[in-house]
Coordinates of C-alpha atoms in Angstrom, one line a residue:
M131 CA -122.6 62.1 -48.1
P132 CA -119.7 59.6 -48.8
R133 CA -119.1 58.5 -52.4
K134 CA -120.3 55.1 -53.5
S135 CA -116.8 53.7 -53.7
T136 CA -116.1 54.8 -50.2
L137 CA -119.2 53.1 -48.9
V138 CA -118.2 49.8 -50.6
T139 CA -114.8 50.1 -49.0
I140 CA -116.3 50.6 -45.5
V141 CA -118.7 47.7 -46.0
L142 CA -115.8 45.4 -47.0
V143 CA -113.7 46.5 -44.1
V144 CA -116.5 45.9 -41.6
L145 CA -117.2 42.4 -43.1
V146 CA -113.5 41.5 -42.7
L147 CA -113.5 42.7 -39.1
I148 CA -116.7 40.8 -38.2
C149 CA -116.0 37.7 -40.2
G150 CA -112.3 37.1 -39.7
P151 CA -111.2 34.2 -42.0
C152 CA -114.4 34.2 -44.2
W153 CA -113.5 31.2 -46.4
G154 CA -116.6 31.6 -48.4
F155 CA -115.4 34.7 -50.2
A156 CA -114.4 34.1 -53.8
T157 CA -111.3 36.3 -53.3
Y158 CA -109.1 37.2 -50.4
P159 CA -107.1 40.3 -49.5
Q160 CA -103.7 40.5 -51.1
S161 CA -101.0 38.7 -49.1
P162 CA -98.7 41.3 -47.4
D163 CA -95.1 41.6 -48.6
R164 CA -92.7 39.6 -46.5
I165 CA -89.4 40.2 -48.3
V166 CA -87.7 43.4 -47.0
G167 CA -84.8 45.0 -48.7
P168 CA -82.7 43.8 -51.7
I169 CA -82.1 40.1 -52.0
A170 CA -78.8 40.2 -53.9
I171 CA -76.7 42.1 -51.3
S172 CA -77.9 40.3 -48.1
P173 CA -75.7 37.7 -46.3
T174 CA -76.6 34.0 -46.6
I175 CA -78.2 31.6 -44.2
S176 CA -78.0 27.8 -44.3
L177 CA -81.2 25.9 -44.9
E178 CA -81.3 22.8 -42.6
G179 CA -83.0 19.6 -43.6
N180 CA -82.2 19.9 -47.4
R181 CA -79.6 17.2 -47.8
R182 CA -80.2 13.4 -47.9
T183 CA -78.2 11.6 -45.1
I184 CA -78.0 8.5 -47.3
F185 CA -75.3 10.2 -49.4
Q186 CA -72.2 9.8 -47.2
P187 CA -68.5 10.7 -47.9
E188 CA -67.7 7.0 -48.6
N189 CA -70.2 7.1 -51.5
D190 CA -68.9 10.4 -52.9
Q191 CA -67.6 10.1 -56.5
G192 CA -66.6 13.8 -56.8
P193 CA -68.3 16.9 -58.2
V194 CA -70.2 16.9 -61.5
A195 CA -69.1 19.2 -64.3
D196 CA -69.9 22.9 -63.9
S197 CA -72.0 22.6 -67.1
F198 CA -74.1 19.8 -65.6
K199 CA -77.8 20.8 -65.9
L200 CA -80.4 20.5 -63.2
E201 CA -84.0 20.8 -64.2
N202 CA -87.0 22.1 -62.3
I203 CA -85.4 22.9 -59.0
S204 CA -88.0 24.3 -56.8
L205 CA -87.9 27.0 -54.1
M206 CA -90.7 25.9 -51.8
F207 CA -92.1 28.8 -49.7
K208 CA -93.3 28.4 -46.1
L209 CA -96.5 29.7 -44.5
T210 CA -96.4 32.1 -41.6
E211 CA -97.7 30.8 -38.3
S212 CA -101.0 32.7 -38.8
Q213 CA -101.4 31.4 -42.3
Q214 CA -100.8 27.8 -41.2
A215 CA -103.4 28.2 -38.4
D216 CA -105.9 29.6 -40.8
L217 CA -105.3 26.8 -43.3
T218 CA -105.6 24.1 -40.6
A219 CA -108.9 25.7 -39.5
L220 CA -110.1 25.9 -43.1
L221 CA -109.3 22.2 -43.8
E222 CA -111.3 21.2 -40.7
E223 CA -114.3 23.3 -41.7
Q224 CA -114.3 22.0 -45.3
Q225 CA -114.8 18.5 -43.9
N226 CA -117.4 19.5 -41.3
R227 CA -120.9 18.9 -42.6
T228 CA -122.3 21.4 -40.1
S229 CA -120.0 24.2 -41.3
S230 CA -121.0 26.8 -43.9
H231 CA -117.6 26.1 -45.5
F232 CA -118.3 22.4 -46.0
Q233 CA -116.8 21.4 -49.4
Q234 CA -116.3 25.0 -50.4
W235 CA -113.1 24.3 -52.2
L236 CA -110.4 26.9 -53.1
S237 CA -109.2 27.7 -56.6
P238 CA -105.4 28.0 -57.0
E239 CA -105.9 31.8 -57.1
N240 CA -107.9 31.7 -53.8
F241 CA -105.1 29.8 -52.2
A242 CA -102.5 32.3 -53.5
E243 CA -104.3 35.3 -52.1
K244 CA -104.7 33.8 -48.6
F245 CA -101.7 31.5 -48.2
G246 CA -99.2 32.3 -50.9
L247 CA -96.5 35.0 -51.1
S248 CA -97.5 38.4 -52.4
Q249 CA -97.0 39.0 -56.1
N250 CA -94.4 41.6 -55.2
D251 CA -92.4 39.0 -53.3
I252 CA -92.7 36.5 -56.1
N253 CA -91.5 39.1 -58.6
K254 CA -88.5 39.8 -56.3
V255 CA -87.5 36.1 -56.1
V256 CA -87.9 35.6 -59.9
A257 CA -85.7 38.6 -60.6
W258 CA -83.1 37.3 -58.2
L259 CA -83.1 33.8 -59.7
E260 CA -82.8 35.2 -63.2
A261 CA -80.0 37.5 -62.1
Q262 CA -78.1 34.3 -61.0
G263 CA -78.5 32.9 -64.5
F264 CA -81.3 30.5 -63.8
K265 CA -84.2 30.0 -66.3
V266 CA -87.5 30.2 -64.4
T267 CA -89.7 27.4 -65.8
Q268 CA -92.9 27.6 -63.6
T269 CA -94.3 30.2 -61.1
A270 CA -97.0 28.5 -59.1
R271 CA -100.5 29.8 -59.5
G272 CA -100.8 29.3 -55.7
R273 CA -97.6 31.4 -55.2
D274 CA -96.2 28.7 -52.9
W275 CA -93.2 27.7 -55.1
I276 CA -91.1 28.7 -58.1
S277 CA -89.3 26.2 -60.4
F278 CA -86.2 26.9 -62.3
S279 CA -83.4 25.2 -64.2
G280 CA -79.7 25.9 -64.3
T281 CA -76.2 24.5 -64.1
A282 CA -74.2 23.0 -61.2
A283 CA -72.0 26.1 -61.4
Q284 CA -75.0 28.4 -61.0
V285 CA -76.3 26.3 -58.1
R286 CA -72.9 26.6 -56.4
A287 CA -72.8 30.3 -56.8
A288 CA -76.4 31.0 -55.8
F289 CA -76.8 28.4 -53.0
Q290 CA -73.3 27.7 -51.9
T291 CA -73.4 24.0 -52.3
E292 CA -71.6 21.7 -54.8
I293 CA -73.4 19.0 -56.7
H294 CA -71.6 15.6 -56.5
N295 CA -72.1 12.1 -57.9
Y296 CA -72.8 9.4 -55.3
A297 CA -72.7 5.6 -55.8
L298 CA -75.4 3.9 -53.9
H299 CA -77.0 0.4 -54.2
G300 CA -75.5 -0.2 -57.6
H301 CA -76.7 3.2 -59.0
T302 CA -75.1 6.6 -59.4
Y303 CA -77.1 9.7 -58.3
F304 CA -76.3 13.3 -58.2
A305 CA -76.9 15.3 -55.0
N306 CA -75.9 18.4 -53.1
A307 CA -72.8 17.8 -51.0
S308 CA -73.8 20.2 -48.2
E309 CA -76.8 22.0 -46.9
P310 CA -77.7 24.9 -49.3
A311 CA -77.8 28.5 -48.3
V312 CA -80.1 31.4 -49.4
P313 CA -79.8 35.1 -49.0
A314 CA -81.0 36.3 -45.6
A315 CA -83.6 38.5 -47.2
I316 CA -85.6 35.4 -48.3
A317 CA -84.5 32.9 -45.6
D318 CA -87.8 33.5 -43.7
V319 CA -90.0 32.7 -46.6
V320 CA -88.1 29.7 -48.0
L321 CA -89.1 26.3 -46.6
G322 CA -86.7 24.2 -48.7
I323 CA -85.1 23.6 -52.0
H324 CA -86.4 20.5 -53.9
G325 CA -84.5 19.0 -56.9
L326 CA -80.9 19.3 -55.9
D327 CA -80.7 15.5 -56.2
N328 CA -82.2 12.9 -58.4
Y329 CA -82.8 10.1 -55.8
P330 CA -86.2 8.7 -57.0
L331 CA -89.4 7.7 -55.3
H332 CA -89.9 4.0 -55.6
P333 CA -92.8 2.4 -57.6
H334 CA -95.0 0.1 -55.5
G335 CA -95.9 -2.4 -58.2
V336 CA -94.9 -6.0 -58.5
F337 CA -94.8 -7.3 -62.1
G338 CA -94.0 -10.5 -64.0
H339 CA -95.1 -13.1 -66.5
A340 CA -97.5 -15.6 -65.0
P341 CA -95.9 -19.0 -64.5
A342 CA -97.9 -22.2 -65.1
E343 CA -98.3 -22.9 -61.4
I344 CA -99.7 -19.5 -60.4
Q345 CA -102.9 -19.5 -58.4
P346 CA -106.3 -18.3 -59.5
N347 CA -108.6 -14.2 -62.9
F348 CA -109.7 -14.4 -66.2
T349 CA -109.6 -18.2 -66.3
S350 CA -106.9 -19.7 -68.6
N351 CA -107.9 -22.6 -70.8
V352 CA -104.1 -23.5 -70.9
T353 CA -103.4 -23.7 -67.2
G354 CA -106.8 -23.4 -65.5
N355 CA -105.3 -20.4 -63.6
T356 CA -107.4 -17.3 -63.0
F357 CA -106.4 -13.6 -63.2
V358 CA -108.3 -10.4 -62.4
A359 CA -109.7 -8.7 -65.6
P360 CA -111.8 -5.5 -65.4
D361 CA -115.2 -7.3 -65.4
D362 CA -113.9 -9.6 -62.7
F363 CA -113.0 -6.6 -60.5
A364 CA -116.5 -5.2 -61.1
I365 CA -118.0 -8.4 -59.7
L366 CA -115.5 -8.9 -56.9
Y367 CA -116.0 -5.4 -55.5
D368 CA -119.7 -4.9 -56.4
V369 CA -118.9 -2.1 -58.9
Q370 CA -121.3 -3.6 -61.4
N371 CA -124.3 -2.2 -59.6
L372 CA -122.8 1.3 -60.1
Y373 CA -122.4 0.7 -63.8
N374 CA -126.0 -0.6 -63.9
A375 CA -127.1 2.7 -62.3
G376 CA -125.2 4.7 -64.9
I377 CA -122.2 5.6 -62.6
D378 CA -119.2 4.8 -64.7
G379 CA -116.9 7.8 -64.4
T380 CA -118.7 9.9 -67.0
G381 CA -118.0 13.6 -66.2
Q382 CA -115.2 12.8 -63.7
S383 CA -111.4 12.9 -64.1
I384 CA -108.4 11.2 -62.5
A385 CA -104.8 12.3 -62.6
I386 CA -102.1 9.6 -62.5
M387 CA -98.6 10.6 -61.4
G388 CA -95.6 9.2 -63.4
Q389 CA -92.1 9.7 -64.5
T390 CA -91.8 7.9 -67.8
D391 CA -93.4 8.2 -71.3
L392 CA -96.2 5.7 -72.0
Y393 CA -95.1 2.8 -74.2
N394 CA -95.5 3.5 -77.9
N395 CA -97.7 6.6 -77.4
G396 CA -100.1 4.6 -75.2
S397 CA -100.5 1.5 -77.4
D398 CA -100.5 -0.7 -74.3
I399 CA -103.5 1.2 -72.8
A400 CA -105.4 0.9 -76.1
A401 CA -104.6 -2.8 -76.3
F402 CA -105.7 -3.4 -72.7
R403 CA -109.0 -1.6 -73.2
S404 CA -109.6 -3.5 -76.4
V405 CA -109.0 -7.0 -75.1
S406 CA -110.9 -6.1 -71.9
G407 CA -114.0 -5.2 -73.9
L408 CA -113.8 -1.5 -72.8
P409 CA -114.6 1.4 -75.1
P410 CA -111.6 3.4 -76.4
N411 CA -110.6 6.2 -74.0
P412 CA -107.0 7.2 -74.5
P413 CA -105.4 9.1 -71.6
H414 CA -104.5 12.8 -71.8
V415 CA -100.7 13.0 -71.4
I416 CA -99.0 16.1 -69.9
L417 CA -95.3 16.5 -69.8
I418 CA -94.7 19.2 -67.2
P419 CA -93.1 22.5 -68.3
G420 CA -89.4 22.7 -68.1
A421 CA -88.9 18.9 -68.1
T422 CA -86.9 17.0 -70.8
D423 CA -89.0 14.2 -72.2
P424 CA -87.6 11.1 -70.4
G425 CA -88.6 8.6 -73.1
V426 CA -89.7 5.2 -71.9
V427 CA -88.0 4.5 -68.6
T428 CA -87.5 0.7 -68.1
T429 CA -87.9 0.8 -64.3
D430 CA -91.2 2.8 -64.5
I431 CA -93.0 1.7 -67.6
D432 CA -94.8 -1.2 -66.0
E433 CA -96.0 1.0 -63.2
A434 CA -97.4 3.6 -65.7
S435 CA -99.2 0.9 -67.7
L436 CA -100.8 -0.5 -64.6
D437 CA -101.9 2.8 -63.1
V438 CA -103.3 4.3 -66.2
A439 CA -105.0 1.1 -67.5
W440 CA -106.6 0.1 -64.2
A441 CA -107.8 3.6 -63.1
G442 CA -109.6 3.7 -66.4
A443 CA -110.7 0.1 -66.2
V444 CA -112.8 0.9 -63.0
A445 CA -113.8 4.4 -63.9
R446 CA -114.5 3.4 -67.5
N447 CA -115.6 6.7 -68.9
A448 CA -113.7 9.0 -66.7
T449 CA -111.1 11.3 -68.3
I450 CA -107.6 10.0 -67.3
Y451 CA -104.7 12.5 -67.2
Y452 CA -101.2 11.0 -67.1
V453 CA -98.9 13.7 -65.7
N454 CA -95.2 13.0 -66.5
G455 CA -92.8 14.7 -64.2
G456 CA -89.8 13.8 -66.4
S457 CA -86.5 13.8 -64.6
G458 CA -88.1 15.6 -61.6
G459 CA -90.2 12.5 -61.1
T460 CA -93.6 12.1 -59.4
F461 CA -92.9 14.9 -56.9
N462 CA -92.8 17.4 -59.7
A463 CA -95.8 15.8 -61.5
F464 CA -97.8 16.1 -58.3
Q465 CA -96.7 19.6 -57.7
Y466 CA -98.0 20.5 -61.2
A467 CA -101.3 18.5 -60.8
V468 CA -102.1 20.4 -57.6
D469 CA -101.1 23.8 -58.8
N470 CA -103.2 23.5 -61.9
K471 CA -106.0 21.6 -60.2
I472 CA -105.8 19.0 -63.0
A473 CA -108.4 16.6 -61.5
P474 CA -110.4 16.1 -58.3
V475 CA -108.8 12.6 -57.8
I476 CA -105.1 12.0 -57.9
S477 CA -103.4 8.5 -57.8
I478 CA -99.8 8.1 -56.7
S479 CA -98.1 4.7 -56.7
Y480 CA -94.7 6.0 -55.6
G481 CA -93.1 6.7 -52.2
N482 CA -90.2 6.2 -49.9
C483 CA -89.9 5.2 -46.3
E484 CA -90.2 8.2 -44.0
A485 CA -86.5 8.1 -43.0
A486 CA -85.4 8.5 -46.7
W487 CA -87.0 11.9 -47.1
Q488 CA -85.3 15.2 -46.5
K489 CA -87.3 17.1 -43.9
N490 CA -87.4 20.5 -45.6
G491 CA -86.2 19.6 -49.0
D492 CA -89.1 17.3 -49.9
L493 CA -91.1 15.8 -47.0
Q494 CA -92.5 19.0 -45.5
P495 CA -92.9 20.7 -49.0
L496 CA -94.9 17.6 -50.2
E497 CA -97.0 17.6 -47.0
N498 CA -97.8 21.3 -47.7
L499 CA -98.8 20.4 -51.2
L500 CA -101.1 17.7 -49.8
Q501 CA -102.7 20.2 -47.5
R502 CA -103.2 22.5 -50.5
A503 CA -104.7 19.7 -52.5
S504 CA -107.2 19.0 -49.7
S505 CA -108.2 22.7 -49.6
Q506 CA -108.9 22.6 -53.3
G507 CA -111.1 19.5 -53.0
Q508 CA -108.6 17.1 -54.5
T509 CA -108.6 13.5 -53.1
V510 CA -105.2 11.9 -53.1
V511 CA -104.9 8.1 -53.1
V512 CA -101.4 6.7 -52.4
A513 CA -100.0 3.1 -52.4
A514 CA -98.7 2.2 -48.9
G515 CA -95.7 0.0 -50.1
D516 CA -94.9 -3.6 -50.7
S517 CA -92.5 -4.4 -47.9
G518 CA -94.9 -5.0 -45.0
A519 CA -93.9 -3.1 -41.9
A520 CA -90.3 -2.7 -43.1
D521 CA -90.7 -0.1 -45.8
C522 CA -87.0 1.0 -45.6
D523 CA -86.0 -2.4 -46.8
H524 CA -86.4 -1.8 -50.5
S525 CA -84.3 -3.0 -53.5
S526 CA -84.3 -0.9 -56.6
N527 CA -82.7 -3.8 -58.5
P528 CA -85.4 -6.4 -59.6
N529 CA -82.6 -8.9 -60.1
S530 CA -81.5 -8.6 -56.5
P531 CA -84.6 -8.4 -54.3
L532 CA -84.3 -8.1 -50.5
T533 CA -85.2 -11.3 -48.7
I534 CA -84.5 -10.2 -45.1
A535 CA -85.6 -7.0 -43.4
T536 CA -82.7 -5.3 -41.6
Q537 CA -83.7 -1.6 -41.4
G538 CA -86.4 -1.8 -38.7
L539 CA -90.0 -0.9 -38.7
A540 CA -91.0 1.9 -41.1
V541 CA -94.0 3.1 -43.1
D542 CA -94.1 4.8 -46.5
F543 CA -94.6 8.5 -47.2
P544 CA -96.7 10.1 -48.7
A545 CA -99.1 7.2 -47.8
S546 CA -98.5 8.1 -44.1
S547 CA -99.7 11.7 -44.6
P548 CA -103.0 12.5 -42.8
Y549 CA -104.1 14.2 -46.0
V550 CA -104.2 11.1 -48.2
T551 CA -106.0 7.8 -48.4
G552 CA -103.2 5.2 -47.8
M553 CA -103.9 2.0 -49.8
G554 CA -102.8 -1.3 -48.4
G555 CA -102.9 -4.8 -49.8
G556 CA -105.4 -7.6 -49.4
E557 CA -105.4 -11.1 -50.9
F558 CA -108.3 -13.3 -51.9
N559 CA -108.9 -16.4 -49.7
E560 CA -110.9 -18.8 -51.8
A561 CA -110.3 -21.8 -49.4
S562 CA -112.6 -24.5 -50.7
G563 CA -115.2 -22.1 -52.1
N564 CA -116.3 -22.0 -55.7
Y565 CA -115.7 -18.4 -56.8
W566 CA -114.4 -18.8 -60.4
Q567 CA -115.7 -20.4 -63.6
A568 CA -113.5 -23.2 -64.8
A569 CA -112.1 -23.2 -68.4
T570 CA -111.4 -26.0 -70.7
S571 CA -109.9 -26.3 -74.2
A572 CA -113.5 -26.4 -75.4
T573 CA -114.5 -23.1 -73.7
G574 CA -111.3 -21.3 -74.4
D575 CA -110.1 -18.5 -72.1
I576 CA -113.0 -17.1 -70.0
L577 CA -112.7 -13.3 -70.0
T578 CA -115.0 -12.8 -67.0
S579 CA -114.8 -15.7 -64.7
A580 CA -115.4 -14.3 -61.2
L581 CA -118.7 -15.4 -59.7
S582 CA -119.0 -13.3 -56.6
Y583 CA -117.1 -11.5 -53.9
I584 CA -114.3 -13.6 -52.3
P585 CA -113.3 -13.3 -48.7
E586 CA -110.0 -11.5 -48.2
T587 CA -107.0 -11.6 -45.8
A588 CA -104.0 -9.4 -45.5
W589 CA -101.6 -9.7 -48.4
N590 CA -98.4 -11.4 -47.3
D591 CA -96.7 -13.6 -49.9
T592 CA -93.2 -13.4 -48.3
S593 CA -93.3 -17.1 -47.3
S594 CA -95.4 -18.3 -50.2
P595 CA -94.0 -21.4 -52.0
L596 CA -94.7 -19.6 -55.2
N597 CA -92.4 -16.7 -54.2
S598 CA -89.4 -18.3 -55.9
S599 CA -87.1 -15.3 -55.1
H600 CA -88.1 -15.3 -51.4
Q601 CA -88.4 -11.5 -51.6
I602 CA -90.3 -9.5 -49.1
L603 CA -93.9 -9.2 -50.6
A604 CA -96.5 -7.8 -48.3
G605 CA -98.8 -4.8 -47.9
G606 CA -97.2 -1.8 -46.4
G607 CA -98.4 -0.6 -43.0
G608 CA -97.6 0.4 -39.5
V609 CA -97.1 3.5 -37.4
S610 CA -95.7 6.8 -38.6
V611 CA -92.8 8.3 -36.7
V612 CA -93.5 11.7 -38.3
F613 CA -97.2 12.5 -38.2
P614 CA -99.3 12.6 -35.0
K615 CA -102.7 10.8 -35.0
P616 CA -105.2 12.8 -37.1
T617 CA -108.5 13.7 -35.3
W618 CA -110.5 11.7 -37.9
Q619 CA -108.5 8.4 -37.3
T620 CA -110.7 6.9 -34.6
G621 CA -112.9 3.9 -34.2
A622 CA -112.9 0.2 -33.2
G623 CA -109.5 -1.4 -33.7
V624 CA -107.6 1.8 -34.2
P625 CA -104.5 1.7 -32.0
N626 CA -104.3 4.4 -29.3
D627 CA -100.6 5.1 -30.1
G628 CA -100.8 8.9 -30.8
F629 CA -99.4 8.6 -34.3
R630 CA -100.9 8.2 -37.8
D631 CA -101.5 4.5 -38.7
V632 CA -101.5 3.1 -42.2
P633 CA -103.1 1.8 -44.3
D634 CA -106.6 3.2 -44.4
I635 CA -108.1 0.7 -46.9
S636 CA -106.9 -2.4 -48.6
L637 CA -107.7 -4.0 -52.0
N638 CA -106.4 -7.1 -53.7
S639 CA -102.6 -6.6 -54.2
S640 CA -101.1 -10.1 -54.6
S641 CA -98.9 -10.6 -57.6
I642 CA -98.9 -14.3 -57.0
H643 CA -102.5 -15.2 -56.0
D644 CA -105.1 -13.6 -58.3
P645 CA -103.0 -10.9 -59.9
Y646 CA -104.2 -8.2 -62.2
L647 CA -103.8 -8.6 -66.0
I648 CA -102.0 -5.8 -67.8
C649 CA -100.6 -5.0 -71.2
S650 CA -97.0 -3.7 -71.0
K651 CA -94.3 -3.2 -73.6
G652 CA -96.4 -4.7 -76.3
S653 CA -97.2 -7.9 -74.4
C654 CA -100.8 -8.2 -75.5
V655 CA -100.3 -9.9 -78.9
S656 CA -103.2 -12.3 -78.9
G657 CA -105.8 -11.2 -76.4
Y658 CA -103.9 -10.8 -73.1
R659 CA -101.3 -13.3 -74.2
D660 CA -97.8 -12.6 -75.5
T661 CA -96.3 -14.6 -78.4
D662 CA -95.1 -17.3 -75.9
Q663 CA -98.6 -17.6 -74.6
T664 CA -97.7 -16.1 -71.2
V665 CA -99.7 -13.2 -69.7
T666 CA -98.2 -10.2 -68.0
V667 CA -99.5 -9.7 -64.5
A668 CA -99.3 -7.1 -61.7
G669 CA -99.8 -6.7 -58.0
G670 CA -98.6 -4.6 -55.2
T671 CA -100.3 -1.7 -53.5
S672 CA -99.8 0.0 -56.8
A673 CA -102.8 -2.0 -58.0
A674 CA -104.9 -0.9 -55.0
A675 CA -104.2 2.8 -55.5
P676 CA -105.5 3.4 -59.1
T677 CA -108.4 1.0 -58.8
F678 CA -109.7 2.8 -55.6
A679 CA -109.0 6.2 -57.2

């Protein structure tokens, strides 16, 4: 008679043989080892698709100092063909209401056992990195990446590429001057190396102080102009009925991706909630491991204030996590948020046109992270861009906006991923209707002035007479040149073009016509007003992403 432990082993083996990829199990068999032989003594193999083509010899300013430090570089690991096939099947079953695996989400540990490297392989790579002098800062719970920090000299020795400075569009960036190489022993498991440059993702918000002639909305008793406050949004998009039913975000959480500290430890968020009549609900701030605190970054602080404030303005009692990627940016913030399953809803207001991404250095690794997020039941909402169908036409200098598109048709990634909800821009079209309460000097500012839903049209203020800079201002959208049409993207009006189309949904995004009120850099001194009586306003698809999230 077999012993009890032997019987259990036989039963488990039979179940695996019968069931195949039984996603419903709480745990999975240990991933087999894929790294054979010592890493250190193997020859090297170049990794293609890990250098940005925008950095050309004519922009090269020479190598950085050997002591120059790079933070949170990531070795991103690839799935085997069978793992990718299993993951694709799982993702489809998790969304199929007739499947027994419908919404049976994985934990990070579940993902590691089925789709990550083996623990033995992880240990080998960590040992090799440490032997090269690197400091390992994070080992993914999903065993699909390892982050580490080191100097330019260590990068050159380990990956056979120099780090140079490059001058581009009035900025100086560092980047690898050639494709990196890795030891042959790990070449088959490494997808790419992220973090060898600091070319940033672009925020998709449009900000400014409201001029006197701006269109309607809280209603101003000074100008008669109207601006969207939280209670207005609830009326305009029929959220008030959810609040009345007790659905206000209680028990839920949203993670906002960022790359700056919040202003004055979140004082703008507290001020916004106070003047909007919302209860106190400060965000939980996470600076990812291994990242130097970036402080308040001028180019990103308005975006962070908008995203955190307005996600919490709609989901009023939800827990808001603000994940700060530091110098590694929103990519590293997202990587951390997925690996630690920080929240079931993630909002990203950053991106680049598809052509600006490195195929294996960041685009495919980020796509893999998006697939993993989906397998874990995390909904990712992403702004689709503010340059209409010309997403590669972007200026990082607010004092020199682009007014003419010259780079051809392009859409924004990660909004173009089939595993996200890509948010486009709409614009209210009041025409001759009466949709706002009027304000007078006798009534003062009216905090909640929207009367009902307002018809919408596509957001395109490029030719608006109120667009004094004549910059490109329109909701991002078009056809991906990277991702084929997902099976779920069907229906009336969907082009039969074979590729992923964006956006999926649009919400109010105009920064000129009915913009959103925000508090940023201490601007809310008297109610929403600054000391000069102006109000700070925001638009762009960066407003659509956190509100829908």
